[in-house]
XYZ file of C-alpha atoms in Angstrom:
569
model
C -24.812 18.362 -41.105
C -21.846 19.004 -39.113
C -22.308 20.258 -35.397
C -18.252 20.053 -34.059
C -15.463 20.995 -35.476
C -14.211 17.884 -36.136
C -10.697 19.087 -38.156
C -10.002 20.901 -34.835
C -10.265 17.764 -32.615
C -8.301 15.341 -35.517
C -5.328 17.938 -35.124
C -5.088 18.477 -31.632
C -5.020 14.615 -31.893
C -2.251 15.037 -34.535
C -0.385 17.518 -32.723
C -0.357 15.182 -29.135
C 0.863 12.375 -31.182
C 3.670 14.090 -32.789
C 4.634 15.810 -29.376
C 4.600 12.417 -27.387
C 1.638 13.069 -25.374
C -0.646 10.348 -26.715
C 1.468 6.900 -27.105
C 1.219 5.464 -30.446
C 3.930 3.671 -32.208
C 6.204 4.901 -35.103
C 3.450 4.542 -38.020
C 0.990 6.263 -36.452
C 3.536 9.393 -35.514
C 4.440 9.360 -39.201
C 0.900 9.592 -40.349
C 0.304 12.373 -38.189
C 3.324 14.366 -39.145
C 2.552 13.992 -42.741
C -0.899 15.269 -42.031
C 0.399 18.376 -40.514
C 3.163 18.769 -43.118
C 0.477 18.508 -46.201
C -1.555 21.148 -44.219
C 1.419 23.151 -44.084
C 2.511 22.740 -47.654
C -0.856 22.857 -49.927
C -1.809 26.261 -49.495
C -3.249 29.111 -51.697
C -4.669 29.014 -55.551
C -2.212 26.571 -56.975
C -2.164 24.098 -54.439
C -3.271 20.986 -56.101
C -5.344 19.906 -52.936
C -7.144 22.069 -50.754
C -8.115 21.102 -47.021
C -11.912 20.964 -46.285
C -13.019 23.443 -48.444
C -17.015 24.452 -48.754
C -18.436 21.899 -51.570
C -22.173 21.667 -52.167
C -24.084 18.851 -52.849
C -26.755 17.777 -55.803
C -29.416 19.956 -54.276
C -26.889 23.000 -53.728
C -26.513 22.596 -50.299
C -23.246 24.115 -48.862
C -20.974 21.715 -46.913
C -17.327 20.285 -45.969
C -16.276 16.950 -46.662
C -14.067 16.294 -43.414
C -17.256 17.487 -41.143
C -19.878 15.971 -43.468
C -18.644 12.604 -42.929
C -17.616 12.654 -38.889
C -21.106 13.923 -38.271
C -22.921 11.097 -40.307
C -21.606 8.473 -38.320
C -22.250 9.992 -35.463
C -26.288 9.659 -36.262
C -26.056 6.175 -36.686
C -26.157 3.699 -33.785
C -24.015 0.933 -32.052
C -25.350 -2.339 -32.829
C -23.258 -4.386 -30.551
C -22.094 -4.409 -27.031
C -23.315 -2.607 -24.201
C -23.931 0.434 -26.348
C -26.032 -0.890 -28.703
C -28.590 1.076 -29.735
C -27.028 4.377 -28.451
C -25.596 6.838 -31.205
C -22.077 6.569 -32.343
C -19.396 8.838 -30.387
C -16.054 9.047 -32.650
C -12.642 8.765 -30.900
C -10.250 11.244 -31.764
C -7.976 8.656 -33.406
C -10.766 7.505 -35.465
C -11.680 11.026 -36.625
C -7.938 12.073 -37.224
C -8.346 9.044 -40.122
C -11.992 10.086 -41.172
C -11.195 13.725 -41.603
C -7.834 13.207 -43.497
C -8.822 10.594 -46.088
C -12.073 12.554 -46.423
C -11.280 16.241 -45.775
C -8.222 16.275 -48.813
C -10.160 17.107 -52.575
C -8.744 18.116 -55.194
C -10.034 21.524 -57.019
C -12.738 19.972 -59.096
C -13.890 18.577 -55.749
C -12.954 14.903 -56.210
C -11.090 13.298 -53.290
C -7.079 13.029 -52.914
C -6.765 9.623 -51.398
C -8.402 6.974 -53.392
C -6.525 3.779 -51.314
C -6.597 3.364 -47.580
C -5.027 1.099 -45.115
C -6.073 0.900 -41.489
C -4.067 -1.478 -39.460
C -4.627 -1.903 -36.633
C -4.980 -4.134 -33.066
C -8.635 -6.662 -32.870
C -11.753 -4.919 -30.667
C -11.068 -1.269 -31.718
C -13.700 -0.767 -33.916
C -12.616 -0.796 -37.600
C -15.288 -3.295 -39.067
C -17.894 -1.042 -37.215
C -16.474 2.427 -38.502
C -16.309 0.953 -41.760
C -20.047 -0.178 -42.263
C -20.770 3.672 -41.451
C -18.495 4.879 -44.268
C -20.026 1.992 -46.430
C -23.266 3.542 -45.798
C -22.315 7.114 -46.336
C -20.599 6.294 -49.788
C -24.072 4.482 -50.249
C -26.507 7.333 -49.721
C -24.369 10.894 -48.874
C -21.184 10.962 -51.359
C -23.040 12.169 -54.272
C -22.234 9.433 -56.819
C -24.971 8.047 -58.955
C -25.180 4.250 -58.917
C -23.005 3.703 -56.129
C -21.736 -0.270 -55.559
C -20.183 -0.290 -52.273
C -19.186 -4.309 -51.433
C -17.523 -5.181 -48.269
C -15.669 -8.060 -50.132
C -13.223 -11.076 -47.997
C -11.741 -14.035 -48.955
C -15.339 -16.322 -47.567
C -19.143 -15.614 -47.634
C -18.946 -15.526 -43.335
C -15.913 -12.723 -43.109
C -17.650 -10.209 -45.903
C -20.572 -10.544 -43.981
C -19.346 -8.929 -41.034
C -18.974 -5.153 -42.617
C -21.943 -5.561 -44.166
C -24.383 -7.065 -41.091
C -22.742 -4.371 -39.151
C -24.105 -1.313 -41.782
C -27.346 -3.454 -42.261
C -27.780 -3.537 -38.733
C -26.903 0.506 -38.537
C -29.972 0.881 -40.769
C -32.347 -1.241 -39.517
C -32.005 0.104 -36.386
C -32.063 4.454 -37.609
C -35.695 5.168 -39.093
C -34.218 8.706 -39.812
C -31.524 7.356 -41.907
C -33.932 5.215 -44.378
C -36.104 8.158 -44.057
C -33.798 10.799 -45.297
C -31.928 8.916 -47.927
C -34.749 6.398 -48.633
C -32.771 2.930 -47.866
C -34.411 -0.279 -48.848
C -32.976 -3.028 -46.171
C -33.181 -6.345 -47.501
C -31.554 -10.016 -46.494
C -28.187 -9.391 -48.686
C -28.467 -6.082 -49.641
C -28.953 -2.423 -48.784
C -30.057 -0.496 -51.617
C -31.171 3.011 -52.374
C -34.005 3.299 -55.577
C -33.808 6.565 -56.239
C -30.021 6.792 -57.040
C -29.712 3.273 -58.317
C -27.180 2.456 -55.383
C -26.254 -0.701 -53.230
C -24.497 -2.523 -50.901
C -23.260 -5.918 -50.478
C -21.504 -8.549 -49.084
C -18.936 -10.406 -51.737
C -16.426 -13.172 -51.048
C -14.271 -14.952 -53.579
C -15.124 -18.361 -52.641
C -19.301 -17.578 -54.079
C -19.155 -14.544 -55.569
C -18.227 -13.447 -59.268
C -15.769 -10.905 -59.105
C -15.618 -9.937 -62.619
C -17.527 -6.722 -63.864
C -17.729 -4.505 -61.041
C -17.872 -0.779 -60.880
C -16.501 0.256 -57.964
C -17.541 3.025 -55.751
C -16.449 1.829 -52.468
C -14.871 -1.030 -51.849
C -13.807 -2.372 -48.071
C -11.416 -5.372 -48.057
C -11.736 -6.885 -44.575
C -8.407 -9.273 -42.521
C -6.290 -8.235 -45.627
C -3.712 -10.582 -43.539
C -5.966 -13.776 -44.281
C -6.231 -13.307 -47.915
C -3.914 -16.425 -48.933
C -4.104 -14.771 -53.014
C -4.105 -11.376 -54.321
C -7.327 -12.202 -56.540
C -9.674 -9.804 -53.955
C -7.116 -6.644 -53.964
C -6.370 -6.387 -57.532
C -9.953 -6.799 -58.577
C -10.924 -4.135 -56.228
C -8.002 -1.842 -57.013
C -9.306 -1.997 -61.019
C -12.601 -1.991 -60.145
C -12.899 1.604 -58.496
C -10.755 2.828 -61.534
C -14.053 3.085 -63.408
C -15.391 6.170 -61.073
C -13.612 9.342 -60.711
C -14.235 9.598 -56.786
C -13.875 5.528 -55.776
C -12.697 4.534 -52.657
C -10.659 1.250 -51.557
C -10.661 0.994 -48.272
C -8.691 -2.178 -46.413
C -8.820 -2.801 -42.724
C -6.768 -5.629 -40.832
C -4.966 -6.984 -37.761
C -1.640 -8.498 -38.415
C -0.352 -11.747 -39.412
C 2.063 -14.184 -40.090
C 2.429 -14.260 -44.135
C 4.724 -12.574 -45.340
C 4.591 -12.901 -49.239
C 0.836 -12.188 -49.224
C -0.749 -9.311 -50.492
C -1.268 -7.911 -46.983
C 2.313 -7.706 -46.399
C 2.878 -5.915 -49.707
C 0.884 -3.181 -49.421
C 1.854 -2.808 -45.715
C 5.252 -2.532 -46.746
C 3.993 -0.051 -49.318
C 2.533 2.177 -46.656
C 5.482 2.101 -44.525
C 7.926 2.864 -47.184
C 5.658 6.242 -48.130
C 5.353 6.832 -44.851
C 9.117 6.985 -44.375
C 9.122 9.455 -47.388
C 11.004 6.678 -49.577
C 8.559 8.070 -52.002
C 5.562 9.939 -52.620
C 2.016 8.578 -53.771
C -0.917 11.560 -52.639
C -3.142 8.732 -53.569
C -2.527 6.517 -50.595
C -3.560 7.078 -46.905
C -1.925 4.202 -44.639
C -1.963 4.026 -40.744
C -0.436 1.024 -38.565
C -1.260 1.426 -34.813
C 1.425 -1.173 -32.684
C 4.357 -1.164 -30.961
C 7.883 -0.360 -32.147
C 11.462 -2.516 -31.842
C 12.442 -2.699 -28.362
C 8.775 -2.366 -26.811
C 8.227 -5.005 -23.819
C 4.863 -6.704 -25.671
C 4.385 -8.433 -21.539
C 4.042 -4.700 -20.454
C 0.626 -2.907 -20.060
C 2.371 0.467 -21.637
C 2.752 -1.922 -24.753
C -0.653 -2.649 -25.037
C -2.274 0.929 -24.698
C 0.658 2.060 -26.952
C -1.200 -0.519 -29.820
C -4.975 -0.191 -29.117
C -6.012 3.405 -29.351
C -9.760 2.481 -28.606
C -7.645 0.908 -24.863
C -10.692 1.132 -22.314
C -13.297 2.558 -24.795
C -14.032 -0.462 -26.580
C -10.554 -2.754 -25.831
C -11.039 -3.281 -21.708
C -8.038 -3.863 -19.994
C -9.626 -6.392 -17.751
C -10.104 -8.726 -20.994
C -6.626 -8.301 -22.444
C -4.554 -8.399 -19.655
C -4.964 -11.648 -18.488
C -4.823 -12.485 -22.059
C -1.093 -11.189 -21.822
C -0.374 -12.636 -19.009
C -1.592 -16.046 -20.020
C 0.855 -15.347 -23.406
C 3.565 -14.382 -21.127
C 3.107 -18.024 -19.684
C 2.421 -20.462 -21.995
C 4.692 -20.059 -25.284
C 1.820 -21.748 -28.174
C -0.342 -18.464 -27.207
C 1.891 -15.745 -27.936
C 1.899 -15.379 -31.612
C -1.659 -14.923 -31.555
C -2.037 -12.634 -28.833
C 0.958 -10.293 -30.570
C -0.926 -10.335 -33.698
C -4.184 -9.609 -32.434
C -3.638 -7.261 -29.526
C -0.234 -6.043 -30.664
C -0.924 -5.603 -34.131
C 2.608 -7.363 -34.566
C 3.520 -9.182 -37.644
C 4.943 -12.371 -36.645
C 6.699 -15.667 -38.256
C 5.636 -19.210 -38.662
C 3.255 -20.151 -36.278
C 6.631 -21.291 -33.909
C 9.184 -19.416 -35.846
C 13.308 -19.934 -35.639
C 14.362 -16.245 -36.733
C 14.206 -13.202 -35.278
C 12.367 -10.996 -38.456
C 13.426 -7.526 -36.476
C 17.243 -8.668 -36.012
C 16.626 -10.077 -39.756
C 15.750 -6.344 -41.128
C 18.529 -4.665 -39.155
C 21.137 -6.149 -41.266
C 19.560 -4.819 -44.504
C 21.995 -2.718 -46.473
C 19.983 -0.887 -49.599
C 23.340 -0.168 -51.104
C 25.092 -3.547 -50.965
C 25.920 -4.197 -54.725
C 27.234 -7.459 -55.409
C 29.515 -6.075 -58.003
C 31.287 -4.353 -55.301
C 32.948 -7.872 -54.028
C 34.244 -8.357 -57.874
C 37.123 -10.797 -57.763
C 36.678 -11.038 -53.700
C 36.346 -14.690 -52.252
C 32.878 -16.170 -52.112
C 31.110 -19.244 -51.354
C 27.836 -20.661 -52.773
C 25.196 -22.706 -51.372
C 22.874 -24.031 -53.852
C 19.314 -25.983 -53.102
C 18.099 -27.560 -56.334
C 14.878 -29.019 -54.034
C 12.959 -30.359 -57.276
C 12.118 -29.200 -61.402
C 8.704 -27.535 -60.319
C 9.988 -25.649 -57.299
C 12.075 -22.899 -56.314
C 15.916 -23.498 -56.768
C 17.997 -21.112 -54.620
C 21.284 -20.417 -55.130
C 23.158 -17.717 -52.245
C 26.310 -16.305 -52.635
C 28.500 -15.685 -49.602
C 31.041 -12.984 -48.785
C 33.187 -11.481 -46.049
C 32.282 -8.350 -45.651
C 34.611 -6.001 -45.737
C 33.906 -3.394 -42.761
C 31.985 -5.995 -40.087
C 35.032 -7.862 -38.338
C 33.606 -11.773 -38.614
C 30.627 -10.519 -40.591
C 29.167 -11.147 -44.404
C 27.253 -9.962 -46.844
C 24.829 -12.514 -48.724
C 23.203 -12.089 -52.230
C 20.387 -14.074 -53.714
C 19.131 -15.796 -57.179
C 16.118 -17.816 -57.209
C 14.512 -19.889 -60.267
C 10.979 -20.944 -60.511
C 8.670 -22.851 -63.345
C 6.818 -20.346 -65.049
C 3.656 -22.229 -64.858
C 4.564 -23.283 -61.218
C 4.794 -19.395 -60.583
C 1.318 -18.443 -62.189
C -0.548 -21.195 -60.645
C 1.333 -21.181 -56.987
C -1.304 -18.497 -55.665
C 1.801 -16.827 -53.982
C 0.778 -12.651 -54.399
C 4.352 -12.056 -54.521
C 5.849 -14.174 -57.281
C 4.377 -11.694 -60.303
C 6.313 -9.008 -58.312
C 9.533 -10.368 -57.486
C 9.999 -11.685 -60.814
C 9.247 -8.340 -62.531
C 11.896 -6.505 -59.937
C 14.397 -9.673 -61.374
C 14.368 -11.077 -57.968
C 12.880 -14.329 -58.876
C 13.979 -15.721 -62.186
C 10.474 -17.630 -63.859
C 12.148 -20.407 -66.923
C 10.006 -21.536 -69.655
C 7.550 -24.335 -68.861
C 6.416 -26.482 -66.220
C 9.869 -27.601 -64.953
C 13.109 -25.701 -64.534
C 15.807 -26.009 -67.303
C 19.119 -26.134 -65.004
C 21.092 -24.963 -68.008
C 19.841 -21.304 -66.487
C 21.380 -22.202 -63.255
C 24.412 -23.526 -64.079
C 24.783 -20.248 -66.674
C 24.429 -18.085 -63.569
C 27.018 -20.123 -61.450
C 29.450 -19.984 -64.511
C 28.506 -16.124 -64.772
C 29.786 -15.727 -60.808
C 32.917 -18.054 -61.338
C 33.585 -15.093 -64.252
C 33.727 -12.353 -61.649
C 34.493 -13.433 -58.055
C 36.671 -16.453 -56.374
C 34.545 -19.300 -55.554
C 35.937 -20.987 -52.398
C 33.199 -23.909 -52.976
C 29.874 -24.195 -54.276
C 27.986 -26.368 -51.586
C 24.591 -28.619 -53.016
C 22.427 -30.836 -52.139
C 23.064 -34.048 -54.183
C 19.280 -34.758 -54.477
C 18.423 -33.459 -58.023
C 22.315 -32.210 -58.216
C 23.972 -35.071 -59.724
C 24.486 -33.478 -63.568
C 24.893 -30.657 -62.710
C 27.311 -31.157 -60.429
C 29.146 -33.458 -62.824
C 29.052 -30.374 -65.507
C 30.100 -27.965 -63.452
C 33.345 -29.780 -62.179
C 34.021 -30.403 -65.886
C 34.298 -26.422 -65.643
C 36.342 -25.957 -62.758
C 33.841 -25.160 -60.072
C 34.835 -26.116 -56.615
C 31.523 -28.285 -56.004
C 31.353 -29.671 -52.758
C 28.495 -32.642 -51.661
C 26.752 -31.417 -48.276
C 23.753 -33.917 -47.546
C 20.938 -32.311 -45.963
C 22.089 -33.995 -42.332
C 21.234 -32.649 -38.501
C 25.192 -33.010 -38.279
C 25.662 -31.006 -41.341
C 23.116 -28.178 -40.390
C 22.432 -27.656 -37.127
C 26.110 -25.849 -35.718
C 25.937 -23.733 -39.098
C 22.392 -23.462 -38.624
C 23.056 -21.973 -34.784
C 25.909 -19.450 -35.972
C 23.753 -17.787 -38.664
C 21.061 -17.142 -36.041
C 24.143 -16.056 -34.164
C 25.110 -13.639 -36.669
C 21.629 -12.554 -37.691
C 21.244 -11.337 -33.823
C 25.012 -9.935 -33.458
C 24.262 -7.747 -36.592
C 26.972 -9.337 -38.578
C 25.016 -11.006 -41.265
C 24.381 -8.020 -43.536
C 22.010 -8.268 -46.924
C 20.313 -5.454 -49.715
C 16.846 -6.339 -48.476
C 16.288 -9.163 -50.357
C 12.352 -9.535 -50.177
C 12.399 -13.638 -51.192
C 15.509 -13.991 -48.316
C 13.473 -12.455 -46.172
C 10.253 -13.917 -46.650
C 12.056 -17.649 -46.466
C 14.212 -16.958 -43.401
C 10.271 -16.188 -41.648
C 9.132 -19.088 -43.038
C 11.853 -21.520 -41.178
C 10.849 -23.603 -38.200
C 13.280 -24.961 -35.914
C 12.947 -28.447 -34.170
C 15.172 -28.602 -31.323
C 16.288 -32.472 -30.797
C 17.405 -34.568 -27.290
C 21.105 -33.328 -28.272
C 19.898 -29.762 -28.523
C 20.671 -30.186 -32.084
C 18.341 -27.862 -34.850
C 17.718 -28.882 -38.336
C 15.282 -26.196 -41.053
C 11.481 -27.000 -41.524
C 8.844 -25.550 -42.678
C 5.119 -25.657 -41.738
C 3.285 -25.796 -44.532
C 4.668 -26.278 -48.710
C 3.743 -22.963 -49.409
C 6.264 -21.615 -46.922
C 8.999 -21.988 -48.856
C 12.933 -21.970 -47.270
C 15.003 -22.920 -50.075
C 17.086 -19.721 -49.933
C 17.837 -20.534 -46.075
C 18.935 -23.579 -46.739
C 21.511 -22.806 -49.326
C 22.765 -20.041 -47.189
C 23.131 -22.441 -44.020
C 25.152 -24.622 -46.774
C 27.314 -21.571 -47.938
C 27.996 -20.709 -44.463
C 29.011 -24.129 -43.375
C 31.939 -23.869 -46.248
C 32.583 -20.161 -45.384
C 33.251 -21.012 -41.709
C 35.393 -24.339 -41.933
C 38.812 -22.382 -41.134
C 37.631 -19.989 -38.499
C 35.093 -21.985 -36.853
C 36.860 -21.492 -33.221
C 36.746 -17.530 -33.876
C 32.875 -17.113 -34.108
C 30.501 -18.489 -30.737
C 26.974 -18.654 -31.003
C 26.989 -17.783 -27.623
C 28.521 -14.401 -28.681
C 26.260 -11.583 -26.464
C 24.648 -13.584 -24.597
C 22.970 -15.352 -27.668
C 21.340 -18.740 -27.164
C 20.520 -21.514 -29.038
């Protein structure tokens, strides 16, 4: 089928990436260099992947998977915009992904990657490119039976992948011709082969059952569970040549599936580890980019002036630049940049600078600490933070977390990230519907065991008992009322240190994901207090640590300025 060579044109775009020529950000440099590293290192007879090779097909016709599926597209039309009806010209970018999650098989001719991420800026194209690959794992991939679903979290959002490929073949004759396509209302299906396509969501569909050939998860970012992912990622385990293919902008949710597997992709793209299964690519901008400049922009949309226009997106930007309630939508949109609460109080980049992998709290054994401890209610998280000097950071500290949750609360919360943090031990799940505080107070007696406890700082709401207990066992405990006066000068150093690089943690994910849940309301007195949004965006874990802080600074409050740097308030 094919008439290019399109492997030549997706390394040349490799190549200019890796070199600087084209401007991407740091994902998309990392994708490329692993491209040309695996086409350096699987070589010869015993590689276990070869590159493109010469398949054939069921009728023993001779072709190469990388080609084969640039050069389908390509046949089938636009269906929106001012190229609509005209035949589909690929982008290098978008053939650099096509021909590497494609072109890799294995020697029984099966594909390497069987999981793909493409993240990337709105008005570039994914949801179109996808309905084409939809439609070639429909008719051209070879596989019996195919069920290809564009699937989303409501009936409206699956729809779009799939109108977009039903639209393709409505509008190419040849196409039904050749593979005999049947286009109905709410499906596309082929006879012959037993094969269809359509549209899923989980809000009317039922997801149970499938037998997954290809699978396209649209807006990942907007999928509030992990229901749609997991279902998907079981579902193509059935076939031997399956595909799960996710495309999305950014967002603002941090413990949702999106995040995860982001973070997934990033970490095996930083070669924390290897998975030969997984293709990831994030096009945006990197720390330190100017998101008001124009460079920023072409940097994120690699489609910039093919399908993104500059005279649409930079007055967009420049409206952002001006009025403050539009810029967390135009970064995650047209930036691709994962942001906080809608108007979020920390800074999640100066956040992730102070992560130290190897910070062990054993290390501080017998060291001074102090503890901050949020009991909030018997169904929610309790967060308890423990607070140390550290050692090598003049005026700095090192913070550890332990966090308690309901079982039931935890299974039923719809939080994607619970089942994980609590097998990784970061999230502690007691027996029942309501937390037993015998576990907490066994983990604060545990810490009085091995390090100094200055004071253990609570909120007296739900504390009272315990409290009572604890002094019975010697525990410094120490009332702080959840107050503006109490929290907002603590509340202002921690951003302080967060920014200065002085507040140093082991990459707590649950820290994390609370600290870019807090919203700050700034008073008449320019006073601050911790909110959050919405219940689900929990901040327990922030508030303890504003409450351990407030102890830990109490004799060297006059040493440490929040206006350290130039930092304001």
């Amino acid at each position: 089928m094919s008439k290019s060579n399109y492997t030549a044109i997706a390394r040349r775009y490799a190549e200019a990436v890796v070199a600087g020529d084209i401007p991407t950000g740091r994902w998309v440099r990392l994708a490329c260099q692993r491209q040309l590293d695996d086409l350096a290192r699987f070589k010869g007879k015993g590689s276990p992947y070869r590159f493109n090779p010469a398949l054939t097909d069921r009728a023993g016709r001779p072709f190469t998977p990388a080609d084969n599926i640039c050069a389908f597209i390509e046949r089938l039309p636009h269906v929106k915009g001012p190229l609509a009806g005209q035949p589909i010209r690929l982008e290098p970018w978008q053939v650099f992904i096509l021909t590497t999650v494609f072109g890799w098989v294995k020697p029984d001719g099966k594909r390497r990657f069987r999981r793909v991420m493409i993240e990337v800026p709105r008005g570039n194209g994914k949801s179109a490119i996808s309905s084409a690959v939809g439609l070639y794992m429909l008719t051209a991939d070879g596989e019996g039976g195919a069920e290809i679903y564009s699937l989303a979290t409501t009936r409206d959002q699956a729809r779009i992948v799939f109108g977009d490929a039903q639209a393709m073949a409505r509008a190419s004759k040849g196409f039904r011709s050749r593979f005999g396509v049947s286009v109905g209302a709410h499906n596309i299906h082929v006879l012959a082969t037993g094969s269809k396509f359509e549209a899923l969501s989980a809000e009317g569909s039922t997801l149970d059952g499938l037998n997954i050939h290809f699978g396209c998860i649209d807006e990942l970012h907007a999928h509030k569970t992990r229901t749609v992912y997991d279902v998907v990622e079981t579902a193509t385990g059935k076939r031997d040549n399956s595909l799960l293919w996710v495309i999305t902008t950014a967002g603002s949710n941090r413990a949702g599936i999106c995040y995860e597997v982001r973070g997934f992709v990033t970490r095996l793209l930083d070669s924390v580890f290897a998975d030969d299964s997984q293709f990831g690519i994030i096009y945006g901008i990197d720390e330190g980019d100017d998101w008001g400049d124009e460079a920023s922009l072409i940097k994120a949309n690699p489609n910039w002036a093919v399908s993104v226009r500059p005279d649409v997106l930079l007055p967009l930007q420049a409206k952002a630049m001006q009025l403050p309630s539009a810029v967390n939508n135009f970064k995650t949109k047209h930036l691709n940049e994962w942001v906080n609460a809608d108007t979020a109080w920390m800074d999640m980049r100066a956040w992730e600078r102070g992560t130290e992998p190897a910070l062990d709290i054993e290390t501080f054994a017998g060291r001074p600490c102090w503890i901050g401890l949020d009991l909030a209610s018997k169904t929610d998280i309790a967060a308890l933070v423990v607070l140390f000097s550290h050692p090598e950071i003049d005026g700095g500290f090192a913070v550890f977390g332990r966090y308690f949750l309901p079982e039931e609360t935890a299974l039923a919360s719809g939080n994607s990230q619970y089942e994980g943090w609590m097998r990784s031990g970061r999230l502690t799940a007691t027996p029942g519907n309501v937390i037993d505080f015998g576990w907490v107070e066994a983990e604060l007696l545990g810490l009085s065991s091995r390090f100094a406890v200055e004071a253990v700082a609570f909120d007296p709401f739900q504390a009272t008992q315990l409290s009572t207990r604890m002094l019975a066992e010697g525990l410094p405990m120490i009332e702080v009322r959840p107050t503006v006066l109490n929290f907002s000068e603590p509340m202002k150093i921690l951003e302080a240190l967060v920014l200065q690089g002085k507040l140093r943690h082991d990459g707590d994910p649950v820290l994390a994901w609370m600290a870019s849940n807090v919203v700050a309301h700034l008073d008449a007195k320019d006073n601050i207090y911790p909110r959050k949004e919405r219940p689900e965006q929990k901040i327990d874990g922030i508030v303890a640590l504003i409450m351990a802080l407030a102890r830990a600074l109490l004799p060297r409050q006059a040493t440490i300025s929040v206006y350290d740097q130039g930092v304001g308030i």
